[in-house]
């Protein structure tokens, strides 16, 4: 973080009574305040329909911070006292006049200078309406800057994303729009570029001459919980692949940017998305697998399958697991498969990237007939943060055998630090006007183009959906996807 800057702003949270605000936004803002990363000249205005008072919101904020953050809560009262609540229905134009009056008053009280972040922590169908009323009712008409933070999902497909984009672009310029993807705020996702571009040992090997395949897994232990209503219209493809997984693919595959500026980095990421080989509808089955979790056992306890979850149709064909093979048609990556995998109710909560290097051209070592193990670079995104390099060394006591050596760096173990939470970092970036770790419209557009072909093929597919046991790493079909290329998933749950 740029520790020297202490941005000052009013932060308006649409959806202040909701889950995201409670679990992520309030704790992240508190951390920023406690660490002195944001100015004390700030105010938060929460919006919801519930008839809460300022005091009710402050109590909720206090409770959420105590629940989510362990340890000292110094400065909590000062922090909470700068929260204000306005009950309104975002579809009612008149209420924006009252909101404007409140924002203007707070602006003078805290000497904020007109800076405003409008955070849309609500269902996406409201985003366009809110943006247009903010503009028409002159809430963006200030002497400072105004920025709009938009939660995912950004649309449901390319067409709806375009409509939404047109609506918000009528009110905000592209450089005022911050499309949040919280994976881009994760410490080790941000570290991908540094690992690649700051190490002379990796970049020369980072291509199809030396890399056999790349595997990205983001597995969760949780099921859909109480988000069945949302998830039924989304599924794992739209919920995770269209955004978080494709973003990680772009960071792994992009060419070095000319400079570390937002524009240069985005431009390289966009080139990767443009080079993705489109999936032809009839061929989706060859490179994408979907499945749904069935019942299973977790920590000795039986858990129910997806079809028994709240707000899920009893005959739902919504996928809770996706595995896919992506090909990038450019000089660097021709012929190198990027395998991705994500799912709910899997064996482990883990996000890891495995880069598998090609074998030596000739094997000098006997190993009873086996080749030495593959060299792997593993980037541990979460829950542990770090990286490991799997090499081969001499097997002790032998002359011609090798054994695997794991050089492991754990950010937690060595530094003993607690890295900032993704939302904390991204909120701060937004307040200082750094959009590097937010998605540009061109990235959203290209990723939907890629995803739409897959979802359309699945919608027309009458075959039954494969199932996987809760607590497993997915269905057999996902294993087969790699086996037919002569690879296998590395067991990230054990790495
Ligand atoms: N929760 C999560 O972990 C994540 C959420 N997201 C995204 O964040 C957004 C919010 O999600 P989440 O917090 O879970 O949703 P919730 O359903 O928990 O909250 C929805 C919020 O919207 C408010 N609201 C709904 N309708 C209106 C209205 N007409 N006028 C004013 N306020 C209204 C509700 O307030 P009230 O009931 O008081 O009207 C509530 O505060 C979604 O886009 C979601 O996809 C993204 C990643 C993770
Ligand atoms: O965006 C989302 O991400 C979470 C997983 O995030 P993580 O930081 O815990 O890996 C996922 O559970 C949720 O369904 C999805 O909307």
PDB file of N, CA and C and ligand atoms in Angstrom, residues 13-24 47-52 85-92 96 119-127 130 150-153 180 182 227 230 239 244 423, ligand 1:
ATOM      1  N   UNK A  13     -22.468   3.271   1.011  1.00  0.00           N
ATOM      2  CA  UNK A  13     -22.622   1.833   0.747  1.00  0.00           C
ATOM      3  C   UNK A  13     -24.096   1.517   0.481  1.00  0.00           C
ATOM      4  N   UNK A  14     -24.401   1.220  -0.772  1.00  0.00           N
ATOM      5  CA  UNK A  14     -25.752   0.762  -1.113  1.00  0.00           C
ATOM      6  C   UNK A  14     -25.803  -0.731  -0.788  1.00  0.00           C
ATOM      7  N   UNK A  15     -26.632  -1.113   0.196  1.00  0.00           N
ATOM      8  CA  UNK A  15     -26.657  -2.510   0.651  1.00  0.00           C
ATOM      9  C   UNK A  15     -25.948  -2.635   1.987  1.00  0.00           C
ATOM     10  N   UNK A  16     -26.087  -1.572   2.813  1.00  0.00           N
ATOM     11  CA  UNK A  16     -25.347  -1.514   4.095  1.00  0.00           C
ATOM     12  C   UNK A  16     -25.876  -2.502   5.124  1.00  0.00           C
ATOM     13  N   UNK A  17     -27.094  -3.018   4.900  1.00  0.00           N
ATOM     14  CA  UNK A  17     -27.647  -3.969   5.882  1.00  0.00           C
ATOM     15  C   UNK A  17     -27.356  -5.408   5.450  1.00  0.00           C
ATOM     16  N   UNK A  18     -26.647  -5.573   4.337  1.00  0.00           N
ATOM     17  CA  UNK A  18     -26.468  -6.910   3.756  1.00  0.00           C
ATOM     18  C   UNK A  18     -25.229  -7.645   4.238  1.00  0.00           C
ATOM     19  N   UNK A  19     -25.082  -8.832   3.688  1.00  0.00           N
ATOM     20  CA  UNK A  19     -24.031  -9.773   4.100  1.00  0.00           C
ATOM     21  C   UNK A  19     -22.622  -9.291   3.742  1.00  0.00           C
ATOM     22  N   UNK A  20     -22.456  -8.802   2.543  1.00  0.00           N
ATOM     23  CA  UNK A  20     -21.107  -8.391   2.105  1.00  0.00           C
ATOM     24  C   UNK A  20     -20.594  -7.227   2.962  1.00  0.00           C
ATOM     25  N   UNK A  21     -21.487  -6.263   3.205  1.00  0.00           N
ATOM     26  CA  UNK A  21     -21.089  -5.102   4.006  1.00  0.00           C
ATOM     27  C   UNK A  21     -20.642  -5.565   5.394  1.00  0.00           C
ATOM     28  N   UNK A  22     -21.436  -6.451   5.960  1.00  0.00           N
ATOM     29  CA  UNK A  22     -21.169  -6.895   7.331  1.00  0.00           C
ATOM     30  C   UNK A  22     -19.876  -7.714   7.412  1.00  0.00           C
ATOM     31  N   UNK A  23     -19.722  -8.652   6.478  1.00  0.00           N
ATOM     32  CA  UNK A  23     -18.592  -9.593   6.604  1.00  0.00           C
ATOM     33  C   UNK A  23     -17.278  -9.038   6.067  1.00  0.00           C
ATOM     34  N   UNK A  24     -17.362  -8.177   5.043  1.00  0.00           N
ATOM     35  CA  UNK A  24     -16.126  -7.743   4.388  1.00  0.00           C
ATOM     36  C   UNK A  24     -15.863  -6.239   4.477  1.00  0.00           C
ATOM     37  N   UNK A  47     -26.888   2.584   3.190  1.00  0.00           N
ATOM     38  CA  UNK A  47     -28.234   2.641   2.594  1.00  0.00           C
ATOM     39  C   UNK A  47     -28.854   1.250   2.603  1.00  0.00           C
ATOM     40  N   UNK A  48     -30.130   1.197   2.975  1.00  0.00           N
ATOM     41  CA  UNK A  48     -30.908  -0.041   2.879  1.00  0.00           C
ATOM     42  C   UNK A  48     -32.368   0.358   3.015  1.00  0.00           C
ATOM     43  N   UNK A  49     -33.268  -0.610   2.867  1.00  0.00           N
ATOM     44  CA  UNK A  49     -34.677  -0.234   3.039  1.00  0.00           C
ATOM     45  C   UNK A  49     -35.106  -0.302   4.506  1.00  0.00           C
ATOM     46  N   UNK A  50     -34.402  -1.101   5.274  1.00  0.00           N
ATOM     47  CA  UNK A  50     -34.778  -1.264   6.680  1.00  0.00           C
ATOM     48  C   UNK A  50     -34.776   0.058   7.422  1.00  0.00           C
ATOM     49  N   UNK A  51     -35.747   0.213   8.327  1.00  0.00           N
ATOM     50  CA  UNK A  51     -35.851   1.492   9.052  1.00  0.00           C
ATOM     51  C   UNK A  51     -34.864   1.514  10.209  1.00  0.00           C
ATOM     52  N   UNK A  52     -33.626   1.552   9.900  1.00  0.00           N
ATOM     53  CA  UNK A  52     -32.586   1.622  10.941  1.00  0.00           C
ATOM     54  C   UNK A  52     -32.288   3.097  11.250  1.00  0.00           C
ATOM     55  N   UNK A  85     -26.841   6.455   8.665  1.00  0.00           N
ATOM     56  CA  UNK A  85     -27.728   5.545   7.935  1.00  0.00           C
ATOM     57  C   UNK A  85     -28.858   6.312   7.272  1.00  0.00           C
ATOM     58  N   UNK A  86     -29.214   5.917   6.072  1.00  0.00           N
ATOM     59  CA  UNK A  86     -30.356   6.524   5.384  1.00  0.00           C
ATOM     60  C   UNK A  86     -31.215   5.393   4.836  1.00  0.00           C
ATOM     61  N   UNK A  87     -32.455   5.304   5.336  1.00  0.00           N
ATOM     62  CA  UNK A  87     -33.353   4.274   4.808  1.00  0.00           C
ATOM     63  C   UNK A  87     -33.984   4.802   3.527  1.00  0.00           C
ATOM     64  N   UNK A  88     -33.763   4.113   2.450  1.00  0.00           N
ATOM     65  CA  UNK A  88     -34.425   4.526   1.201  1.00  0.00           C
ATOM     66  C   UNK A  88     -34.498   3.353   0.241  1.00  0.00           C
ATOM     67  N   UNK A  89     -35.447   3.504  -0.687  1.00  0.00           N
ATOM     68  CA  UNK A  89     -35.551   2.517  -1.748  1.00  0.00           C
ATOM     69  C   UNK A  89     -34.787   3.080  -2.943  1.00  0.00           C
ATOM     70  N   UNK A  90     -33.792   2.351  -3.411  1.00  0.00           N
ATOM     71  CA  UNK A  90     -32.918   2.912  -4.455  1.00  0.00           C
ATOM     72  C   UNK A  90     -33.636   3.172  -5.771  1.00  0.00           C
ATOM     73  N   UNK A  91     -34.840   2.598  -5.913  1.00  0.00           N
ATOM     74  CA  UNK A  91     -35.573   2.831  -7.165  1.00  0.00           C
ATOM     75  C   UNK A  91     -36.408   4.112  -7.098  1.00  0.00           C
ATOM     76  N   UNK A  92     -36.430   4.757  -5.928  1.00  0.00           N
ATOM     77  CA  UNK A  92     -37.236   5.972  -5.807  1.00  0.00           C
ATOM     78  C   UNK A  92     -36.359   7.211  -6.005  1.00  0.00           C
ATOM     79  N   UNK A  96     -33.147  10.456  -3.527  1.00  0.00           N
ATOM     80  CA  UNK A  96     -31.760  10.882  -3.777  1.00  0.00           C
ATOM     81  C   UNK A  96     -31.547  12.354  -3.392  1.00  0.00           C
ATOM     82  N   UNK A 119     -20.425   2.689  -3.343  1.00  0.00           N
ATOM     83  CA  UNK A 119     -20.146   1.254  -3.379  1.00  0.00           C
ATOM     84  C   UNK A 119     -21.461   0.495  -3.552  1.00  0.00           C
ATOM     85  N   UNK A 120     -21.575  -0.260  -4.636  1.00  0.00           N
ATOM     86  CA  UNK A 120     -22.820  -0.988  -4.912  1.00  0.00           C
ATOM     87  C   UNK A 120     -22.734  -2.396  -4.354  1.00  0.00           C
ATOM     88  N   UNK A 121     -23.092  -2.556  -3.100  1.00  0.00           N
ATOM     89  CA  UNK A 121     -23.090  -3.891  -2.480  1.00  0.00           C
ATOM     90  C   UNK A 121     -24.519  -4.424  -2.489  1.00  0.00           C
ATOM     91  N   UNK A 122     -25.078  -4.475  -3.684  1.00  0.00           N
ATOM     92  CA  UNK A 122     -26.479  -4.891  -3.831  1.00  0.00           C
ATOM     93  C   UNK A 122     -26.616  -5.806  -5.025  1.00  0.00           C
ATOM     94  N   UNK A 123     -27.815  -6.321  -5.230  1.00  0.00           N
ATOM     95  CA  UNK A 123     -28.046  -7.175  -6.402  1.00  0.00           C
ATOM     96  C   UNK A 123     -27.819  -6.354  -7.678  1.00  0.00           C
ATOM     97  N   UNK A 124     -27.228  -6.956  -8.707  1.00  0.00           N
ATOM     98  CA  UNK A 124     -26.829  -6.204  -9.905  1.00  0.00           C
ATOM     99  C   UNK A 124     -27.970  -5.523 -10.657  1.00  0.00           C
ATOM    100  N   UNK A 125     -29.209  -6.010 -10.479  1.00  0.00           N
ATOM    101  CA  UNK A 125     -30.281  -5.369 -11.261  1.00  0.00           C
ATOM    102  C   UNK A 125     -30.472  -3.898 -10.864  1.00  0.00           C
ATOM    103  N   UNK A 126     -29.925  -3.492  -9.708  1.00  0.00           N
ATOM    104  CA  UNK A 126     -30.099  -2.102  -9.276  1.00  0.00           C
ATOM    105  C   UNK A 126     -28.975  -1.176  -9.739  1.00  0.00           C
ATOM    106  N   UNK A 127     -27.874  -1.755 -10.222  1.00  0.00           N
ATOM    107  CA  UNK A 127     -26.679  -0.938 -10.482  1.00  0.00           C
ATOM    108  C   UNK A 127     -26.959   0.218 -11.452  1.00  0.00           C
ATOM    109  N   UNK A 130     -29.229   2.987  -9.935  1.00  0.00           N
ATOM    110  CA  UNK A 130     -28.542   3.822  -8.931  1.00  0.00           C
ATOM    111  C   UNK A 130     -27.599   4.793  -9.641  1.00  0.00           C
ATOM    112  N   UNK A 150     -18.368  -1.369  -8.300  1.00  0.00           N
ATOM    113  CA  UNK A 150     -19.428  -2.292  -8.699  1.00  0.00           C
ATOM    114  C   UNK A 150     -19.025  -3.702  -8.345  1.00  0.00           C
ATOM    115  N   UNK A 151     -19.902  -4.370  -7.612  1.00  0.00           N
ATOM    116  CA  UNK A 151     -19.651  -5.762  -7.231  1.00  0.00           C
ATOM    117  C   UNK A 151     -19.934  -6.690  -8.400  1.00  0.00           C
ATOM    118  N   UNK A 152     -19.383  -7.855  -8.334  1.00  0.00           N
ATOM    119  CA  UNK A 152     -19.717  -8.882  -9.302  1.00  0.00           C
ATOM    120  C   UNK A 152     -21.052  -9.515  -8.900  1.00  0.00           C
ATOM    121  N   UNK A 153     -21.793 -10.166  -9.709  1.00  0.00           N
ATOM    122  CA  UNK A 153     -21.467 -10.381 -11.111  1.00  0.00           C
ATOM    123  C   UNK A 153     -21.777  -9.146 -11.959  1.00  0.00           C
ATOM    124  N   UNK A 180     -15.061  -4.488  -9.189  1.00  0.00           N
ATOM    125  CA  UNK A 180     -14.239  -5.196  -8.204  1.00  0.00           C
ATOM    126  C   UNK A 180     -14.211  -6.702  -8.485  1.00  0.00           C
ATOM    127  N   UNK A 182     -12.461  -9.541  -6.141  1.00  0.00           N
ATOM    128  CA  UNK A 182     -11.663  -9.533  -4.907  1.00  0.00           C
ATOM    129  C   UNK A 182     -10.426 -10.424  -4.996  1.00  0.00           C
ATOM    130  N   UNK A 227     -27.245 -18.946  -0.202  1.00  0.00           N
ATOM    131  CA  UNK A 227     -27.203 -18.142  -1.435  1.00  0.00           C
ATOM    132  C   UNK A 227     -27.802 -18.895  -2.622  1.00  0.00           C
ATOM    133  N   UNK A 230     -29.400 -16.852  -5.535  1.00  0.00           N
ATOM    134  CA  UNK A 230     -28.428 -16.244  -6.458  1.00  0.00           C
ATOM    135  C   UNK A 230     -27.731 -17.321  -7.280  1.00  0.00           C
ATOM    136  N   UNK A 239     -20.066 -17.689 -11.514  1.00  0.00           N
ATOM    137  CA  UNK A 239     -19.707 -17.204 -10.176  1.00  0.00           C
ATOM    138  C   UNK A 239     -18.187 -17.101  -9.998  1.00  0.00           C
ATOM    139  N   UNK A 244     -12.834 -14.612 -11.394  1.00  0.00           N
ATOM    140  CA  UNK A 244     -11.605 -14.899 -10.641  1.00  0.00           C
ATOM    141  C   UNK A 244     -10.630 -15.801 -11.408  1.00  0.00           C
ATOM    142  N   UNK A 423     -10.360  -7.063   0.329  1.00  0.00           N
ATOM    143  CA  UNK A 423     -11.245  -5.895   0.238  1.00  0.00           C
ATOM    144  C   UNK A 423     -10.581  -4.646   0.814  1.00  0.00           C
TER     145      UNK A 423
HETATM  146  N1  LIG B   1     -21.943 -11.833   0.210  1.00  0.00           N
HETATM  147  C1  LIG B   1     -20.792 -12.163  -0.402  1.00  0.00           C
HETATM  148  O1  LIG B   1     -19.929 -12.875   0.126  1.00  0.00           O
HETATM  149  C2  LIG B   1     -20.495 -11.632  -1.764  1.00  0.00           C
HETATM  150  C3  LIG B   1     -21.392 -10.782  -2.398  1.00  0.00           C
HETATM  151  N2  LIG B   1     -21.086 -10.276  -3.624  1.00  0.00           N
HETATM  152  C4  LIG B   1     -22.006  -9.369  -4.308  1.00  0.00           C
HETATM  153  O2  LIG B   1     -22.314  -8.261  -3.453  1.00  0.00           O
HETATM  154  C5  LIG B   1     -23.631  -7.815  -3.677  1.00  0.00           C
HETATM  155  C6  LIG B   1     -24.396  -7.829  -2.340  1.00  0.00           C
HETATM  156  O3  LIG B   1     -24.438  -9.154  -1.855  1.00  0.00           O
HETATM  157  P1  LIG B   1     -24.940  -9.504  -0.390  1.00  0.00           P
HETATM  158  O4  LIG B   1     -24.478  -8.493   0.600  1.00  0.00           O
HETATM  159  O5  LIG B   1     -24.603 -10.929  -0.179  1.00  0.00           O
HETATM  160  O6  LIG B   1     -26.538  -9.371  -0.538  1.00  0.00           O
HETATM  161  P2  LIG B   1     -27.646  -9.272   0.604  1.00  0.00           P
HETATM  162  O7  LIG B   1     -28.876  -9.875   0.035  1.00  0.00           O
HETATM  163  O8  LIG B   1     -27.134  -9.762   1.908  1.00  0.00           O
HETATM  164  O9  LIG B   1     -27.871  -7.695   0.764  1.00  0.00           O
HETATM  165  C7  LIG B   1     -28.606  -6.946  -0.163  1.00  0.00           C
HETATM  166  C8  LIG B   1     -28.666  -5.496   0.296  1.00  0.00           C
HETATM  167  O10 LIG B   1     -29.406  -4.752  -0.653  1.00  0.00           O
HETATM  168  C9  LIG B   1     -30.360  -3.932   0.042  1.00  0.00           C
HETATM  169  N3  LIG B   1     -31.495  -3.692  -0.837  1.00  0.00           N
HETATM  170  C10 LIG B   1     -32.173  -4.603  -1.584  1.00  0.00           C
HETATM  171  N4  LIG B   1     -33.128  -3.997  -2.309  1.00  0.00           N
HETATM  172  C11 LIG B   1     -33.049  -2.668  -2.022  1.00  0.00           C
HETATM  173  C12 LIG B   1     -33.752  -1.516  -2.456  1.00  0.00           C
HETATM  174  N5  LIG B   1     -34.735  -1.583  -3.370  1.00  0.00           N
HETATM  175  N6  LIG B   1     -33.400  -0.322  -1.966  1.00  0.00           N
HETATM  176  C13 LIG B   1     -32.402  -0.214  -1.052  1.00  0.00           C
HETATM  177  N7  LIG B   1     -31.704  -1.266  -0.610  1.00  0.00           N
HETATM  178  C14 LIG B   1     -32.024  -2.472  -1.076  1.00  0.00           C
HETATM  179  C15 LIG B   1     -30.701  -4.756   1.253  1.00  0.00           C
HETATM  180  O11 LIG B   1     -31.176  -3.910   2.257  1.00  0.00           O
HETATM  181  P3  LIG B   1     -32.649  -4.057   2.914  1.00  0.00           P
HETATM  182  O12 LIG B   1     -32.903  -5.511   3.046  1.00  0.00           O
HETATM  183  O13 LIG B   1     -32.513  -3.329   4.208  1.00  0.00           O
HETATM  184  O14 LIG B   1     -33.510  -3.391   1.941  1.00  0.00           O
HETATM  185  C16 LIG B   1     -29.334  -5.301   1.635  1.00  0.00           C
HETATM  186  O15 LIG B   1     -28.619  -4.345   2.374  1.00  0.00           O
HETATM  187  C17 LIG B   1     -24.204  -8.744  -4.739  1.00  0.00           C
HETATM  188  O16 LIG B   1     -23.993  -8.148  -5.999  1.00  0.00           O
HETATM  189  C18 LIG B   1     -23.351  -9.998  -4.626  1.00  0.00           C
HETATM  190  O17 LIG B   1     -23.310 -10.723  -5.817  1.00  0.00           O
HETATM  191  C19 LIG B   1     -19.884 -10.554  -4.246  1.00  0.00           C
HETATM  192  C20 LIG B   1     -18.967 -11.392  -3.662  1.00  0.00           C
HETATM  193  C21 LIG B   1     -19.203 -12.027  -2.387  1.00  0.00           C
END
